[in-house]
Tab-separated table of C-alpha atoms and ligand atoms in Angstrom:
chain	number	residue	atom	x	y	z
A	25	UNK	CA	20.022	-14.308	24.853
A	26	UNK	CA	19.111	-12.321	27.542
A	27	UNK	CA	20.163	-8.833	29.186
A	28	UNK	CA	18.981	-6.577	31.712
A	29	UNK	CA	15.728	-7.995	30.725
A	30	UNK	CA	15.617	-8.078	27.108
A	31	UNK	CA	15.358	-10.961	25.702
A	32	UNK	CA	17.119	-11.326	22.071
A	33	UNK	CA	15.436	-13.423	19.229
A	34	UNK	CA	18.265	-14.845	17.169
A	35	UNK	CA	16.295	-14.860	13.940
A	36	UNK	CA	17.020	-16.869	11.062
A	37	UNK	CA	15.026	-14.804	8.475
A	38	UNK	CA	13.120	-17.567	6.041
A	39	UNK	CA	14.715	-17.670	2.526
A	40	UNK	CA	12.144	-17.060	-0.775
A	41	UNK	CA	13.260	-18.377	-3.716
A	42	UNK	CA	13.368	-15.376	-6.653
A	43	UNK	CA	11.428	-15.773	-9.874
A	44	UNK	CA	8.155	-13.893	-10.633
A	45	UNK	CA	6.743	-17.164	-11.924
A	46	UNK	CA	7.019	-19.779	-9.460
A	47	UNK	CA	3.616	-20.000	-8.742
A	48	UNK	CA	3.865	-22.314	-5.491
A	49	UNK	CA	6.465	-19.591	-4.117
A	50	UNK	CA	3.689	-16.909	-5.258
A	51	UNK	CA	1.063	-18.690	-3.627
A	52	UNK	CA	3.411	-19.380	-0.206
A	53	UNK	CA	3.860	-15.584	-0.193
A	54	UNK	CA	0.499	-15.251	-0.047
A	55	UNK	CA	-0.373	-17.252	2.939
A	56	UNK	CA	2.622	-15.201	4.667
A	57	UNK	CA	0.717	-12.254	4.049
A	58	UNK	CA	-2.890	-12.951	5.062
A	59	UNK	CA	-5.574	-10.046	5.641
A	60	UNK	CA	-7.329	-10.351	8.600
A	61	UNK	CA	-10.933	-11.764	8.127
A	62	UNK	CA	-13.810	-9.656	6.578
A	63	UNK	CA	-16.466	-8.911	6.643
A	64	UNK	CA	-15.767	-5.572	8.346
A	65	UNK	CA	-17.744	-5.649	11.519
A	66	UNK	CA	-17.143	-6.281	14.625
A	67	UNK	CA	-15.711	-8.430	16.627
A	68	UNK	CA	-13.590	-8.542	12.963
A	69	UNK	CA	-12.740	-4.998	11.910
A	70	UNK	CA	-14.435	-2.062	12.221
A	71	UNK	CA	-12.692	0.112	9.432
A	72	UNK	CA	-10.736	-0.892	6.143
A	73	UNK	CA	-7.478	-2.555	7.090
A	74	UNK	CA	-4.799	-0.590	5.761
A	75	UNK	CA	-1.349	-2.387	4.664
A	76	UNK	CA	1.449	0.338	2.931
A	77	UNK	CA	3.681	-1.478	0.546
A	78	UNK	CA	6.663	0.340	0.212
A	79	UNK	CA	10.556	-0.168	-0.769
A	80	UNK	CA	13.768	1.627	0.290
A	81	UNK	CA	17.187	1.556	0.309
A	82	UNK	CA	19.867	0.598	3.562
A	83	UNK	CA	19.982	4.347	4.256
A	84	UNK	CA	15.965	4.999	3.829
A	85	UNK	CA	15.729	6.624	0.589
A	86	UNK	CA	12.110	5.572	-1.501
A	87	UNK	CA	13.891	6.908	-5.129
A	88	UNK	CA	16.889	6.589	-6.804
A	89	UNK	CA	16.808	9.784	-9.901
A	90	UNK	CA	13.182	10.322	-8.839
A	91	UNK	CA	11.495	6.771	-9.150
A	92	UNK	CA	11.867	3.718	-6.922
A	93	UNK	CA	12.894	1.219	-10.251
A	94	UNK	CA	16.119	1.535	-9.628
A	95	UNK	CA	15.502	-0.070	-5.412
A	96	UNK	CA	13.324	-3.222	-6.713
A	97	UNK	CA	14.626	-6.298	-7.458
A	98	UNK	CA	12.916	-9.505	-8.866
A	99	UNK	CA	11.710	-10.765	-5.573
A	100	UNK	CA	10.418	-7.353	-4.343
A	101	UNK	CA	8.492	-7.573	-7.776
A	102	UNK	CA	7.319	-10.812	-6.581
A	103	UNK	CA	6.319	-9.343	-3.018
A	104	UNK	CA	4.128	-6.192	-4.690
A	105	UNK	CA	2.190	-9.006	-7.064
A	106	UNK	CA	1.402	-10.990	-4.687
A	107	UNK	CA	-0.414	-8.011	-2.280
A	108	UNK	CA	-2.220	-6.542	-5.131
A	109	UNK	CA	-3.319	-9.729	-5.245
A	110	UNK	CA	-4.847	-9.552	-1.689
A	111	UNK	CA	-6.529	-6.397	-1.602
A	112	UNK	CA	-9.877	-5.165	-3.000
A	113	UNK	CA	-8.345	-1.501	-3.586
A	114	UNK	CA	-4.681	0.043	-4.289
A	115	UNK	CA	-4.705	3.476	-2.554
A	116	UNK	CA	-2.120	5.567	-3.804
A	117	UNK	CA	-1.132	9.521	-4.459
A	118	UNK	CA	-1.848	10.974	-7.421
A	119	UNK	CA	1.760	12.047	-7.635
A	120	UNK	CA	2.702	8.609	-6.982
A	121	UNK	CA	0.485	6.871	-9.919
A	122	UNK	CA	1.631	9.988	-12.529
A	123	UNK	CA	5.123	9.866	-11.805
A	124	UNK	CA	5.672	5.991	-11.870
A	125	UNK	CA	2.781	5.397	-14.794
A	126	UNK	CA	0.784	3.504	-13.329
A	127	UNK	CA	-1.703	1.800	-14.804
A	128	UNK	CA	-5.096	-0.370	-13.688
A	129	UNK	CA	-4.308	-3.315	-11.756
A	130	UNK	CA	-4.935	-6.609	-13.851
A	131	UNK	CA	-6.536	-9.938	-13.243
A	132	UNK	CA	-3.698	-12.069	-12.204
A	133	UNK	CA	-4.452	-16.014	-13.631
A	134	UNK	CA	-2.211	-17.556	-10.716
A	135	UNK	CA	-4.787	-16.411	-7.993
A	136	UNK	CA	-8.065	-15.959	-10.058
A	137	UNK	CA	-9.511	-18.744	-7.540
A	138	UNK	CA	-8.472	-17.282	-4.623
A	139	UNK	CA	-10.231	-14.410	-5.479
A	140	UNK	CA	-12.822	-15.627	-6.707
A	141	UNK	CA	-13.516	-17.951	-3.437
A	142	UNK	CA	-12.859	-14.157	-1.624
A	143	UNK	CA	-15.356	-13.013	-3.131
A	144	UNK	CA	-13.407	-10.308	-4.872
A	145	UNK	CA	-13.199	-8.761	-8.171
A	146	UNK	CA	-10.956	-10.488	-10.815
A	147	UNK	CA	-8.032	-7.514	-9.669
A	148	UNK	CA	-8.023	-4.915	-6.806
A	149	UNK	CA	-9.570	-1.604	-8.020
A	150	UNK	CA	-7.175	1.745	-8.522
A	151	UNK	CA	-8.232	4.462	-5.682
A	152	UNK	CA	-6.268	7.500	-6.508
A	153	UNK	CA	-5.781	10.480	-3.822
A	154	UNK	CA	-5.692	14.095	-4.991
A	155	UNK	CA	-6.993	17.200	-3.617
A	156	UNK	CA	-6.025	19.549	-6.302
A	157	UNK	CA	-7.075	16.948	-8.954
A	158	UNK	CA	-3.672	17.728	-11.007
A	159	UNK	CA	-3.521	14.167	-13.038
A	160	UNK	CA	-3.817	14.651	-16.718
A	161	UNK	CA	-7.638	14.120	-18.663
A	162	UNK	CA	-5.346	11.730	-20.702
A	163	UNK	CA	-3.867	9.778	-18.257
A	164	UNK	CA	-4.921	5.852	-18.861
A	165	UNK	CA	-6.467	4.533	-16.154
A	166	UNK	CA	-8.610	7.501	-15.287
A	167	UNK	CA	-11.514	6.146	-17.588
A	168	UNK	CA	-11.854	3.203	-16.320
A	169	UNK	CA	-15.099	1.912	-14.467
A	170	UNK	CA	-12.554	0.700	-11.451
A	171	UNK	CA	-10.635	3.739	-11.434
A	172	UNK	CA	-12.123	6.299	-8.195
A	173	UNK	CA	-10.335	9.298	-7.542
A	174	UNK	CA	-10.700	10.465	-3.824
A	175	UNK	CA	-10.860	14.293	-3.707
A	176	UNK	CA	-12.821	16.856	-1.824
A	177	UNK	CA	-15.807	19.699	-2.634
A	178	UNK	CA	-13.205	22.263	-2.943
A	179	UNK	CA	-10.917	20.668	-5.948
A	180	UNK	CA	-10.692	22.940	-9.251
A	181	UNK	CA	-13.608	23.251	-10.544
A	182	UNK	CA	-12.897	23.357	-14.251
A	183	UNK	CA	-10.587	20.692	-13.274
A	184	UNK	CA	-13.136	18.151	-11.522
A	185	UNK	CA	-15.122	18.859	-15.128
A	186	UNK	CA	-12.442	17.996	-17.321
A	187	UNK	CA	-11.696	14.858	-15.581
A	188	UNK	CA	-15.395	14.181	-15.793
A	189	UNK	CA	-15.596	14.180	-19.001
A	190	UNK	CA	-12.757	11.978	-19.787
A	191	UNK	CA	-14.708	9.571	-17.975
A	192	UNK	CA	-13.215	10.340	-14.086
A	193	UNK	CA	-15.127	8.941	-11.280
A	194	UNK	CA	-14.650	11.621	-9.074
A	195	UNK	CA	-15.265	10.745	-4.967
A	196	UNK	CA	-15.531	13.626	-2.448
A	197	UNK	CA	-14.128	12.826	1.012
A	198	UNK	CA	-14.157	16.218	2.736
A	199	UNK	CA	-14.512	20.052	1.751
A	200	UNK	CA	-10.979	21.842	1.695
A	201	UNK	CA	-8.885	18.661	2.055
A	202	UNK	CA	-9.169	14.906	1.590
A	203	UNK	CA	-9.948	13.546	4.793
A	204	UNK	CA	-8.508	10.086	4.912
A	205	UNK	CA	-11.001	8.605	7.462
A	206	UNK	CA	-13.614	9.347	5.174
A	207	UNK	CA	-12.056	7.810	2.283
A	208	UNK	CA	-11.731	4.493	4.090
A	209	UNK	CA	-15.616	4.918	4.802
A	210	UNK	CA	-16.107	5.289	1.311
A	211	UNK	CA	-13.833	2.161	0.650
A	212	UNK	CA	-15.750	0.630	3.322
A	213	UNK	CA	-19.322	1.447	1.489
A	214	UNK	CA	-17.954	-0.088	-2.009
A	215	UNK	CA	-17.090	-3.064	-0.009
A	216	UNK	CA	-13.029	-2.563	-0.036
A	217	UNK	CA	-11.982	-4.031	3.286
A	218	UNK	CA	-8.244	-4.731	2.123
A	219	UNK	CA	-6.480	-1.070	1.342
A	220	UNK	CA	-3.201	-1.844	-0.252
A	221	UNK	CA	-1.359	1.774	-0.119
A	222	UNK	CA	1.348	1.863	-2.341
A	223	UNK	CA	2.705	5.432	-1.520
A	224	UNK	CA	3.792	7.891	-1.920
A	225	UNK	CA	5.437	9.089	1.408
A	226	UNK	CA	2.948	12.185	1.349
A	227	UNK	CA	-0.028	9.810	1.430
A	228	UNK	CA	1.787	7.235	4.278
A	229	UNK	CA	2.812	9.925	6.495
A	230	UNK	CA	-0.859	11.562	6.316
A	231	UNK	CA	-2.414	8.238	7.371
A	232	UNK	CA	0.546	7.241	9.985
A	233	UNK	CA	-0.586	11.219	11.126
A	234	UNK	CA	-4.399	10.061	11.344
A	235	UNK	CA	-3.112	6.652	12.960
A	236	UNK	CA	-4.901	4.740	10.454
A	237	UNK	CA	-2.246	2.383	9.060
A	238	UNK	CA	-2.125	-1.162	10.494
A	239	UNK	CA	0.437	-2.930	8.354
A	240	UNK	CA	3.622	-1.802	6.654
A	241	UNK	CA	5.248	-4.129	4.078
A	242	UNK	CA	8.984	-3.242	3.750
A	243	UNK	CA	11.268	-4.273	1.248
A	244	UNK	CA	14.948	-3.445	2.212
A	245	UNK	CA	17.036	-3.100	-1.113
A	246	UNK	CA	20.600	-4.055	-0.391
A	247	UNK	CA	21.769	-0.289	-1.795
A	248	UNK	CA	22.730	3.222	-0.107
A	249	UNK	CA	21.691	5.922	-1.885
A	250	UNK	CA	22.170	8.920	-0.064
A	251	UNK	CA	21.232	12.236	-1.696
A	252	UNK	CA	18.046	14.079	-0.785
A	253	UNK	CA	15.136	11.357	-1.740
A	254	UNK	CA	12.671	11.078	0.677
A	255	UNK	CA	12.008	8.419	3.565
A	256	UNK	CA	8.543	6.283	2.942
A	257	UNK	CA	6.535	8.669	5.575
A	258	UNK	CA	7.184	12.061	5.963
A	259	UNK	CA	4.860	14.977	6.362
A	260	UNK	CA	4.371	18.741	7.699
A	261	UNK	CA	2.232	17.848	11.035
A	262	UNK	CA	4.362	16.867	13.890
A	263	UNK	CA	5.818	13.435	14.215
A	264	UNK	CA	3.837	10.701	15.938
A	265	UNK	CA	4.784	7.610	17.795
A	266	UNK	CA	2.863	4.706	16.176
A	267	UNK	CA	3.789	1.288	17.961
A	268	UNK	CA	4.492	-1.958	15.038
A	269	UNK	CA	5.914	-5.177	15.543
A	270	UNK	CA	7.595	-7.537	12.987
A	271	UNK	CA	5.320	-10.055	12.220
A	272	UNK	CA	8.076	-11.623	9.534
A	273	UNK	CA	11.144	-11.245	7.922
A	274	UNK	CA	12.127	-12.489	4.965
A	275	UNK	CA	15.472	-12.824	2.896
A	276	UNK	CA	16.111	-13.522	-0.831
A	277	UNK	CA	19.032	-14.561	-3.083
A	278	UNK	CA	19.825	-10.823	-4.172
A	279	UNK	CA	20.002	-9.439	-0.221
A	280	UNK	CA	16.822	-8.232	-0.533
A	281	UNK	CA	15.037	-8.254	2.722
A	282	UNK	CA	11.347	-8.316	3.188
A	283	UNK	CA	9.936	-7.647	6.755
A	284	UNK	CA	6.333	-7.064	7.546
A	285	UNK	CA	5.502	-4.853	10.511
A	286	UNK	CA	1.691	-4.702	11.914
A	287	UNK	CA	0.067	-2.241	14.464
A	288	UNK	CA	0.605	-3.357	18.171
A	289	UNK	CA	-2.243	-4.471	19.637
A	290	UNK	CA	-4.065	-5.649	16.603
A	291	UNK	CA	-3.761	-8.796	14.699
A	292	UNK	CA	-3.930	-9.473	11.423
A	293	UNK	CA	-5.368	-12.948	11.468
B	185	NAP	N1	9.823	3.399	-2.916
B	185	NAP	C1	8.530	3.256	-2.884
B	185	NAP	O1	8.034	2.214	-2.448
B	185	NAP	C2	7.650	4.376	-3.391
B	185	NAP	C3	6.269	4.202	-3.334
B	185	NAP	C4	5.468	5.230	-3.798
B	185	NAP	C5	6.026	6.385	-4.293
B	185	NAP	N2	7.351	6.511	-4.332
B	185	NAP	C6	7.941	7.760	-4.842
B	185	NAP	O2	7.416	8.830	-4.085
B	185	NAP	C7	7.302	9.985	-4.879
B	185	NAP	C8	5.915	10.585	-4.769
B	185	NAP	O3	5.583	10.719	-3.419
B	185	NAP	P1	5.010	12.080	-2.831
B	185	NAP	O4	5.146	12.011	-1.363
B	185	NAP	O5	5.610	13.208	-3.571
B	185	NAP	O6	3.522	12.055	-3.255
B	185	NAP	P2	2.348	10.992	-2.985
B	185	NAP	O7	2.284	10.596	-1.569
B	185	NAP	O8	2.337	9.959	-4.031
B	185	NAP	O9	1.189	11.878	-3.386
B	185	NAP	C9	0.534	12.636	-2.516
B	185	NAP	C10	-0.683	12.894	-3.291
B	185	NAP	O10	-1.761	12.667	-2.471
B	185	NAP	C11	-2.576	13.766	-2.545
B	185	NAP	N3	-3.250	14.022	-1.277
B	185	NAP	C12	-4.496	14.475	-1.165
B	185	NAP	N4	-4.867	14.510	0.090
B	185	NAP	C13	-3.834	14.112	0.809
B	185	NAP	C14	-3.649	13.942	2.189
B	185	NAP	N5	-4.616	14.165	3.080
B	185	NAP	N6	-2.458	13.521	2.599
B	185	NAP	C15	-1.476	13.254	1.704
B	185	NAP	N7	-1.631	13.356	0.381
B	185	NAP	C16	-2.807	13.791	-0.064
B	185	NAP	C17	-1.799	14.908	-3.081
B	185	NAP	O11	-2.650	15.448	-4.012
B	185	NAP	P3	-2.561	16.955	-4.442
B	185	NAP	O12	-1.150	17.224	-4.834
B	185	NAP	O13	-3.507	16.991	-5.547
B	185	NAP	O14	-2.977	17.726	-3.250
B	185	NAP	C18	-0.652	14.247	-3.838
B	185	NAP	O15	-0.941	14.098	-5.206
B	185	NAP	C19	7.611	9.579	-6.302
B	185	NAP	O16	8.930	9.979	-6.599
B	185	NAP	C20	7.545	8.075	-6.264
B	185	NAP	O17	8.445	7.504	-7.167
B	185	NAP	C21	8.189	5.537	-3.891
């Protein structure tokens, strides 16, 4: 269909069958979702590539009573395995990781070969962003030898040694603030090429500020929420206009709707 020189794509969005454990549907995901090719140099990429994995409801909200449990749905569970799967790093706000207990990513058996034939570590490492280093000494993950937490010179002092001794690796990337261009140079150096950002809207709306985010994974929950949660960017610096395009859309058998949107003028394959 055309008008006045638009052209309109009647799209018949492909249909993923739900279940966490099919692993052919798992593995099909995955080739929907491909990274572009690494190593990071050009004519390839010359900085991390950054996908955001996010979900929200109809209306935009990221939480329903605070967390985003409520908004996911087997097949959007199915969607965030399969791209921790595909990245060497989950990047994600402290806030984020505290609030919604996260813990370390784990080796996942039905793409152990993949990985492996990537070259990558059994599961992605955990990269967590904080610039007042406000995560509890006891909080799980924070031990662990693929556990980073990006910060800069000027975090707490007795804070930055408390972590450290409960076994923190502690990352600076900047003086007063966490500058996100050097934290993908420091992914860079520890050979993370595929950033997976899972959130939280402070942390996407800082890099869509920088202009450093090249793919957004969106999972439409078939909900409205209303209320005062927040939308999966936002941020005090003024707005930007960052150009995407769909590079697919898919549906499931709950209404869920998955789309994935990638930077204009840069491919992701
Ligand atoms: N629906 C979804 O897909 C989804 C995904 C993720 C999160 N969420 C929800 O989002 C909420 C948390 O999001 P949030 O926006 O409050 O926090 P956030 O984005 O998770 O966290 C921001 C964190 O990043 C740190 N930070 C350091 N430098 C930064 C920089 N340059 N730019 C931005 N952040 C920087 C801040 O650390 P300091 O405070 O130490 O400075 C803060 O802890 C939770 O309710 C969570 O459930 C939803």
């Amino acid at each position: 269909m055309q008008h006045e020189g638009v052209m309109f794509h009647l799209q018949k969005a492909t249909q993923v069958t739900s279940g966490t454990d099919d692993t052919s549907t798992l593995r099909r995901l995955a080739d929907a979702y491909p990274y572009p090719q690494v190593p990071a140099s050009p004519p390839c990429l010359t900085r991390p590539y950054v996908r955001a994995n996010f979900v929200s409801s109809i209306d935009g909200a990221v939480t329903h009573n605070g967390k985003s449990a409520d908004l996911a749905g087997p097949g959007d569970k199915a969607i965030f395995r399969v791209l921790r799967a595909l990245a060497d790093v989950v990047l994600v706000g402290a806030r984020t990781a505290t609030v919604e207990d996260y813990g370390q990513p784990s080796p996942d058996d039905v793409f152990a070969h993949a990985r492996n034939r990537a070259e990558q570590t059994p599961a992605p490492a955990l990269a967590l962003v904080s610039r007042t280093l406000a995560i509890p000494a006891d909080y799980p993950p924070l031990a662990h030898p693929d556990t980073v937490v990006l910060t800069c010179r000027d975090a707490p002092a007795d804070t930055r040694r408390e972590l450290v001794a409960a076994g923190a690796t502690l990352i600076d990337c900047g003086d007063d603030t966490v500058d996100l261009q050097i934290v993908l140079d420091r992914c860079a150096e520890r050979g993370w090429h595929r950033v997976l950002c899972e959130g939280g809207p402070s942390l996407l709306g800082s890099l869509v500020t920088e202009d450093l985010v090249d793919e957004v994974c969106l999972t439409t929950s078939p909900h409205l929420v209303a209320g005062d949660a927040s939308r999966i960017a936002h941020g005090r610096r003024p707005a930007v206009l960052r150009d995407m395009h769909t590079e697919l859309i898919l549906t499931d058998d709950d209404g869920f709707m998955f789309t994935r949107w990638v930077r204009t003028g840069r491919t992701s394959d």
